[in-house]
Short mmCIF file of C-alpha atoms in Angstrom, two decimals:
data_model
loop_
_atom_site.label_atom_id
_atom_site.label_comp_id
_atom_site.label_asym_id
_atom_site.label_seq_id
_atom_site.Cartn_x
_atom_site.Cartn_y
_atom_site.Cartn_z
CA MET A 30 -0.01 -0.03 0.02
CA LEU A 31 1.03 3.58 -0.45
CA ILE A 32 2.42 5.34 2.74
CA THR A 33 1.40 8.96 3.68
CA ASN A 34 2.57 9.06 7.32
CA LYS A 35 5.98 8.61 8.86
CA LEU A 36 6.67 5.15 10.20
CA PRO A 37 9.64 3.84 12.34
CA ILE A 38 10.36 1.10 9.65
CA TYR A 39 9.33 1.11 5.97
CA PRO A 40 8.65 -1.87 3.80
CA GLN A 41 11.50 -3.28 1.75
CA ILE A 42 11.53 -4.38 -1.87
CA THR A 43 12.66 -7.81 -0.51
CA GLN A 44 9.17 -8.34 1.02
CA ALA A 45 7.66 -8.78 -2.40
CA PRO A 46 6.90 -12.44 -3.24
CA ILE A 47 9.20 -14.22 -5.68
CA THR A 48 7.25 -17.35 -6.46
CA THR A 49 6.41 -16.02 -9.95
CA TYR A 50 6.96 -12.87 -12.01
CA PRO A 51 3.20 -12.05 -12.05
CA ASP A 52 3.02 -12.69 -8.33
CA PHE A 53 5.77 -10.14 -7.89
CA PHE A 54 3.83 -7.67 -10.06
CA ASN A 55 0.60 -8.21 -8.09
CA PHE A 56 2.40 -7.04 -4.87
CA PHE A 57 2.31 -3.48 -6.40
CA ARG A 58 -1.29 -3.52 -7.41
CA GLY A 59 -2.88 -0.18 -6.36
CA GLY A 60 0.62 1.22 -5.60
CA HIS A 61 3.13 0.31 -2.90
CA THR A 62 5.65 2.46 -0.98
CA VAL A 63 9.00 0.90 -0.28
CA ASP A 64 12.35 2.03 1.11
CA ASP A 65 14.30 3.53 -1.73
CA ASN A 66 17.50 1.72 -0.88
CA LEU A 67 17.75 0.00 -4.24
CA ASP A 68 21.36 1.04 -4.76
CA ALA A 69 22.44 -0.95 -1.71
CA GLY A 70 24.55 -4.06 -2.52
CA ALA A 71 22.61 -6.22 -0.16
CA ILE A 72 19.39 -5.30 -2.04
CA GLN A 73 20.86 -5.64 -5.52
CA ASN A 74 21.95 -9.22 -4.86
CA THR A 75 18.32 -10.33 -4.27
CA THR A 76 15.85 -12.00 -6.58
CA GLN A 77 13.31 -9.25 -5.92
CA TYR A 78 15.74 -6.61 -7.11
CA ALA A 79 16.41 -8.59 -10.43
CA MET A 80 12.65 -8.90 -10.91
CA PHE A 81 12.14 -5.19 -10.12
CA SER A 82 14.80 -4.14 -12.67
CA THR A 83 13.27 -6.30 -15.30
CA ALA A 84 9.82 -5.02 -14.63
CA ILE A 85 11.00 -1.36 -14.78
CA ALA A 86 12.88 -1.95 -18.09
CA SER A 87 9.90 -3.87 -19.54
CA GLY A 88 7.39 -1.08 -18.64
CA HIS A 89 5.44 -3.38 -16.25
CA LEU A 90 6.20 -1.27 -13.19
CA LYS A 91 6.93 2.53 -12.71
CA LYS A 92 8.73 4.06 -9.84
CA PHE A 93 8.24 7.66 -8.40
CA LYS A 94 9.59 9.66 -5.46
CA ASN A 95 7.20 9.55 -2.54
CA LYS A 96 5.56 12.99 -2.39
CA ALA A 97 3.62 12.55 0.84
CA ILE A 98 6.81 12.38 2.96
CA PRO A 99 9.46 14.23 0.88
CA ASP A 100 12.08 14.21 3.61
CA GLU A 101 12.21 10.37 3.75
CA PHE A 102 14.11 8.15 1.18
CA LEU A 103 10.90 6.51 -0.14
CA ALA A 104 9.68 5.28 -3.46
CA ASP A 105 6.12 4.71 -4.69
CA VAL A 106 5.94 1.81 -7.19
CA PHE A 107 2.90 1.29 -9.43
CA LEU A 108 1.73 -1.47 -11.68
CA THR A 109 1.30 -0.17 -15.31
CA GLU A 110 -1.41 -1.12 -17.59
CA ALA A 111 0.87 -3.48 -19.42
CA GLY A 112 1.93 -5.10 -16.09
CA SER A 113 -1.75 -5.35 -15.13
CA GLU A 114 -2.61 -7.20 -18.29
CA LEU A 115 0.24 -9.63 -17.85
CA THR A 116 -0.69 -10.19 -14.23
CA ARG A 117 -4.41 -10.63 -15.14
CA ALA A 118 -3.57 -13.33 -17.76
CA PHE A 119 -1.52 -15.26 -15.27
CA LEU A 120 -3.99 -15.03 -12.46
CA ASP A 121 -6.89 -15.80 -14.77
CA ARG A 122 -5.19 -19.07 -15.54
CA ARG A 123 -4.56 -19.94 -11.92
CA PHE A 124 -8.08 -19.19 -10.80
CA CYS A 125 -9.70 -20.92 -13.83
CA GLU A 126 -7.63 -24.01 -12.84
CA LEU A 127 -8.91 -23.78 -9.35
CA ALA A 128 -12.47 -23.52 -10.49
CA VAL A 129 -12.03 -26.75 -12.55
CA GLU A 130 -10.71 -28.40 -9.40
CA GLU A 131 -13.80 -27.29 -7.47
CA ALA A 132 -16.05 -28.48 -10.27
CA ARG A 133 -14.72 -32.06 -9.93
CA LYS A 134 -16.04 -32.15 -6.36
CA SER A 135 -19.62 -31.56 -7.62
CA ILE A 136 -22.41 -33.63 -5.92
CA ALA A 137 -25.29 -34.45 -8.30
CA GLU A 138 -28.88 -34.65 -7.26
CA GLU A 139 -30.25 -38.07 -6.56
CA ASP A 140 -32.84 -38.01 -9.31
CA GLY A 141 -31.28 -40.22 -11.83
CA GLU A 142 -30.70 -37.30 -14.29
CA PRO A 143 -27.30 -36.09 -15.52
CA HIS A 144 -26.18 -32.88 -13.94
CA PRO A 145 -23.20 -30.56 -14.75
CA TYR A 146 -19.95 -30.44 -12.80
CA VAL A 147 -19.58 -26.76 -11.80
CA GLY A 148 -16.98 -24.89 -9.68
CA ALA A 149 -16.70 -21.22 -8.79
CA VAL A 150 -14.07 -19.02 -7.34
CA VAL A 151 -14.51 -15.39 -6.13
CA ILE A 152 -11.43 -13.03 -6.34
CA LYS A 153 -10.70 -9.56 -5.22
CA ASP A 154 -7.33 -7.81 -5.75
CA GLY A 155 -5.76 -11.18 -6.59
CA ARG A 156 -7.05 -12.76 -3.34
CA ILE A 157 -9.38 -15.65 -3.04
CA LEU A 158 -12.55 -14.65 -1.17
CA ALA A 159 -14.44 -17.91 -1.49
CA THR A 160 -14.84 -21.09 -3.61
CA GLY A 161 -17.76 -23.37 -4.14
CA TYR A 162 -19.02 -26.33 -6.19
CA ARG A 163 -22.45 -27.59 -7.16
CA GLY A 164 -24.25 -29.21 -4.27
CA GLU A 165 -21.63 -28.22 -1.69
CA THR A 166 -24.13 -26.66 0.76
CA GLY A 167 -27.21 -28.60 -0.24
CA GLU A 168 -28.78 -30.65 -3.09
CA GLY A 169 -29.10 -28.79 -6.27
CA ARG A 170 -27.55 -25.58 -5.03
CA HIS A 171 -25.42 -23.96 -7.80
CA ALA A 172 -21.66 -23.39 -7.38
CA GLU A 173 -22.00 -19.52 -7.42
CA TYR A 174 -24.54 -19.70 -4.58
CA CYS A 175 -22.27 -21.98 -2.48
CA ALA A 176 -19.32 -19.63 -2.98
CA LEU A 177 -21.31 -16.51 -2.14
CA ARG A 178 -22.74 -18.05 0.95
CA LYS A 179 -19.28 -18.37 2.40
CA ILE A 180 -18.89 -14.62 2.05
CA ASN A 181 -22.29 -13.78 3.67
CA ASP A 182 -24.76 -16.33 4.90
CA ASP A 183 -27.39 -13.99 3.48
CA VAL A 184 -26.51 -14.40 -0.10
CA ASP A 185 -28.94 -11.69 -1.18
CA ASN A 186 -26.70 -9.12 0.51
CA VAL A 187 -23.19 -10.00 -0.84
CA ASP A 188 -21.09 -7.15 -2.09
CA LEU A 189 -19.01 -8.17 -5.03
CA THR A 190 -17.80 -4.67 -5.96
CA GLY A 191 -14.32 -5.01 -7.52
CA CYS A 192 -14.59 -8.78 -7.65
CA THR A 193 -14.03 -11.29 -10.40
CA VAL A 194 -16.02 -14.59 -10.32
CA TYR A 195 -14.62 -17.55 -12.21
CA THR A 196 -17.25 -20.18 -12.91
CA THR A 197 -16.87 -23.26 -15.06
CA LEU A 198 -20.38 -22.90 -16.49
CA GLU A 199 -22.22 -19.85 -17.93
CA PRO A 200 -24.28 -18.39 -14.99
CA CYS A 201 -27.92 -19.58 -15.05
CA SER A 202 -30.66 -17.10 -16.02
CA LYS A 203 -33.74 -19.21 -15.15
CA ARG A 204 -34.63 -21.14 -11.98
CA LYS A 205 -37.77 -22.34 -10.16
CA PRO A 206 -39.90 -19.46 -8.99
CA SER A 207 -38.63 -19.50 -5.42
CA LYS A 208 -34.93 -19.36 -6.49
CA MET A 209 -32.93 -16.52 -7.93
CA PRO A 210 -30.84 -17.23 -11.06
CA CYS A 211 -27.06 -16.87 -10.62
CA ALA A 212 -26.75 -14.27 -13.33
CA ALA A 213 -29.26 -12.04 -11.48
CA ARG A 214 -27.54 -12.67 -8.15
CA LEU A 215 -24.17 -11.58 -9.56
CA ILE A 216 -25.69 -8.50 -11.06
CA ASP A 217 -27.32 -7.45 -7.86
CA ALA A 218 -24.13 -8.07 -6.07
CA LYS A 219 -22.32 -5.57 -8.45
CA VAL A 220 -19.77 -8.04 -9.63
CA GLU A 221 -17.12 -6.36 -11.84
CA ARG A 222 -16.11 -9.26 -14.06
CA VAL A 223 -17.28 -12.88 -14.76
CA VAL A 224 -14.97 -15.46 -16.40
CA TYR A 225 -16.58 -18.67 -17.38
CA GLY A 226 -15.80 -21.98 -19.13
CA LEU A 227 -18.60 -23.69 -20.87
CA ALA A 228 -21.55 -21.93 -22.55
CA ASP A 229 -24.87 -23.58 -21.27
CA LYS A 230 -26.51 -25.58 -24.09
CA ASP A 231 -29.94 -25.21 -22.56
CA GLU A 232 -31.79 -22.71 -24.85
CA SER A 233 -33.45 -21.10 -21.85
CA VAL A 234 -30.09 -19.90 -20.42
CA TYR A 235 -28.95 -16.35 -21.39
CA GLY A 236 -26.63 -15.51 -18.57
CA HIS A 237 -23.92 -14.18 -20.85
CA VAL A 238 -26.37 -11.63 -22.48
CA SER A 239 -27.83 -10.63 -19.04
CA LEU A 240 -24.34 -9.84 -17.70
CA ALA A 241 -23.26 -7.97 -20.83
CA GLU A 242 -26.38 -5.90 -21.01
CA VAL A 243 -25.62 -4.27 -17.64
CA GLY A 244 -21.94 -3.61 -18.60
CA ILE A 245 -20.27 -6.47 -16.60
CA GLU A 246 -17.01 -7.51 -18.20
CA ILE A 247 -17.00 -11.06 -19.43
CA GLY A 248 -14.02 -13.39 -20.08
CA LEU A 249 -13.56 -17.01 -21.13
CA PHE A 250 -11.47 -19.82 -19.76
CA PRO A 251 -8.26 -20.90 -21.64
CA LYS A 252 -8.96 -23.32 -24.52
CA ASP A 253 -7.30 -26.32 -22.87
CA LEU A 254 -9.37 -25.95 -19.69
CA ILE A 255 -12.51 -25.67 -21.74
CA GLN A 256 -11.69 -28.98 -23.28
CA GLU A 257 -11.26 -30.35 -19.81
CA LEU A 258 -14.78 -29.23 -18.90
CA VAL A 259 -16.26 -30.54 -22.17
CA ALA A 260 -14.88 -34.00 -21.19
CA LEU A 261 -15.99 -33.67 -17.60
CA ASN A 262 -19.50 -32.69 -18.56
CA ARG A 263 -19.95 -34.83 -21.71
CA ARG A 264 -22.81 -36.96 -20.24
CA TRP A 265 -24.76 -33.87 -19.26
CA SER A 266 -24.10 -32.04 -22.46
CA ASP A 267 -25.07 -35.06 -24.55
CA SER A 268 -28.46 -35.25 -22.69
CA LEU A 269 -29.27 -31.76 -23.72
CA ARG A 270 -28.45 -32.41 -27.40
CA LEU A 271 -30.79 -35.39 -27.62
CA ASN A 272 -34.29 -34.80 -28.93
CA PRO A 273 -36.50 -35.50 -25.93
CA THR A 274 -39.08 -38.38 -26.46
CA ALA A 275 -42.44 -37.67 -24.92
CA PRO A 276 -43.62 -40.14 -22.29
CA PRO A 277 -46.69 -42.14 -22.88
CA PRO A 278 -50.02 -40.66 -21.96
CA ASN A 279 -51.03 -40.97 -18.31
CA ASP A 280 -54.53 -42.07 -17.17
CA ALA A 281 -54.07 -40.75 -13.60
CA SER A 282 -56.77 -38.52 -12.32
CA PRO A 283 -56.10 -34.88 -13.48
CA LEU A 284 -54.80 -32.28 -11.00
CA ALA A 285 -56.51 -29.66 -13.10
CA ASN A 286 -58.05 -29.22 -16.47
CA CYS A 287 -59.05 -26.40 -18.72
CA SER A 288 -61.05 -25.73 -21.83
CA TYR A 289 -60.50 -23.11 -24.55
CA TYR A 290 -62.88 -21.97 -27.21
CA LYS A 291 -63.14 -19.57 -30.05
CA PRO A 292 -66.29 -17.29 -29.87
CA GLY A 293 -68.89 -18.22 -32.45
CA THR A 294 -67.64 -21.68 -32.98
CA SER A 295 -69.21 -25.07 -32.05
CA MET A 296 -68.62 -26.48 -28.59
CA ALA A 297 -67.53 -29.57 -30.40
CA ASP A 298 -64.52 -27.59 -31.50
CA ASN A 299 -63.39 -26.73 -27.91
CA ILE A 300 -59.92 -27.62 -26.88
CA HIS A 301 -59.61 -29.51 -23.51
CA LEU A 302 -56.30 -29.84 -21.70
CA PHE A 303 -55.54 -31.93 -18.54
CA VAL A 304 -52.61 -31.77 -16.06
CA ARG A 305 -51.98 -35.29 -14.75
CA PRO A 306 -49.66 -36.37 -11.88
CA PRO A 307 -46.93 -39.02 -12.34
CA LYS A 308 -47.88 -42.67 -12.40
CA ASP A 309 -45.41 -45.36 -11.33
CA GLY A 310 -42.52 -42.82 -10.99
CA GLY A 311 -43.06 -41.14 -14.32
CA PHE A 312 -43.64 -37.58 -15.38
CA TYR A 313 -46.26 -34.93 -14.82
CA THR A 314 -47.97 -34.45 -18.20
CA ILE A 315 -50.18 -32.06 -19.95
CA GLU A 316 -52.44 -33.81 -22.39
CA ASP A 317 -55.26 -32.98 -24.81
CA ALA A 318 -58.61 -34.88 -25.09
CA ASN A 319 -56.97 -37.29 -27.62
CA LYS A 320 -54.31 -38.16 -25.07
CA THR A 321 -51.56 -36.47 -26.94
CA VAL A 322 -48.76 -35.42 -24.56
CA LEU A 323 -48.06 -31.71 -25.12
CA ALA A 324 -45.58 -31.19 -22.31
CA TRP A 325 -44.07 -33.15 -19.36
CA ALA A 326 -41.81 -32.56 -16.41
CA LYS A 327 -40.34 -34.26 -13.31
CA THR A 328 -41.70 -31.79 -10.75
CA ILE A 329 -44.97 -29.91 -9.97
CA ASP A 330 -43.05 -26.60 -10.29
CA GLU A 331 -41.67 -27.50 -13.75
CA ILE A 332 -45.07 -28.59 -15.12
CA ALA A 333 -46.61 -25.45 -13.78
CA ILE A 334 -44.18 -23.39 -15.89
CA GLU A 335 -45.21 -25.50 -18.96
CA TRP A 336 -48.88 -25.07 -18.02
CA HIS A 337 -48.43 -21.27 -17.99
CA ARG A 338 -46.53 -21.39 -21.28
CA ILE A 339 -49.35 -23.31 -23.06
CA ASP A 340 -52.02 -21.19 -21.47
CA ARG A 341 -50.43 -17.95 -22.68
CA GLN A 342 -50.14 -19.44 -26.19
CA LYS A 343 -53.81 -20.38 -26.27
CA VAL A 344 -55.11 -17.04 -24.74
CA ILE A 345 -52.63 -14.33 -25.98
CA VAL A 346 -51.35 -15.79 -29.29
CA ASP A 347 -54.30 -18.00 -30.47
CA GLN A 348 -56.80 -15.50 -28.88
CA LEU A 349 -58.99 -18.25 -27.44
CA VAL A 350 -61.25 -17.87 -24.40
CA ARG A 351 -60.29 -19.80 -21.32
CA GLN A 352 -62.84 -21.72 -19.45
CA GLY A 353 -61.44 -23.41 -16.34
CA ARG A 354 -62.87 -26.53 -14.83
CA GLY A 355 -62.06 -29.02 -12.09
CA SER A 356 -60.45 -28.50 -8.62
CA SER A 357 -60.03 -24.75 -7.93
CA HIS A 358 -57.25 -25.47 -5.45
CA HIS A 359 -55.10 -27.30 -8.00
CA LEU A 360 -55.97 -24.71 -10.59
CA LEU A 361 -54.69 -22.00 -8.26
CA SER A 362 -51.46 -23.86 -7.61
CA LEU A 363 -50.80 -24.28 -11.32
CA ASN A 364 -52.23 -20.94 -12.63
#
């Protein structure tokens, strides 16, 4: 950090890390004041001095006389734009690799369906604030949610100002009604940048666009790590590419039904739709009077979404008149 008040002892250039060249750069992010004793032989014989000299010559760092305490022999060292870009590329790689490691820990839901392996890492000023993986804090919980909950148990009040989130899968943009999509949660938290690996192949996911629309910077994982994620998630990805096969019609008693008609037409032309519960561990279905399955889903929440979609199509697009029948309780739960 920059020093503006006198201290008994000042930081030395030898305190900067020497694990890697970019780690050395990152020490000076935001500016750092050091003792300007760089001409001393003991200092010039150190690895830090060699790195510092190279960084100055390469234009990755700049050194200025400390103006806050002019009577002290101090130097303010700043990371340049070129140095920042080099550091970012190195750190991106490191944190993308960590996100992949987290993804491999993912815990799938026990529903027999393939689910993605997803890991997330939250970074600020080169420091790891939190990591997470899918299912870490509960069945079905997304990696971003699990990471944010470690920052604040109240995930709706996490401040990600100045943070970068690395996630192995494009943040989701659609969830069940009671849950907030990850893209919306990151936007609300004011995240500065999101770097992700795989684009989600589900046509209902538009997390990338949602983030871009509000000005959040977006980056992608390195090509080789993307290929690792492709291999890791192949079963899940392939399941999204397959054309879904409708289940057979269900003769269970309907949870709800509804009729639609066009004014001035015969009642014989009315359309009748039925929502039926699973039978023998199958699917919820929406069927017409001819037992044609129009939509199906594993859960009541998912079939409710399909019920709304079909209803809007009939009423708004096709301009039919709705005429509900059956149990009002179930109609209210689905409408």
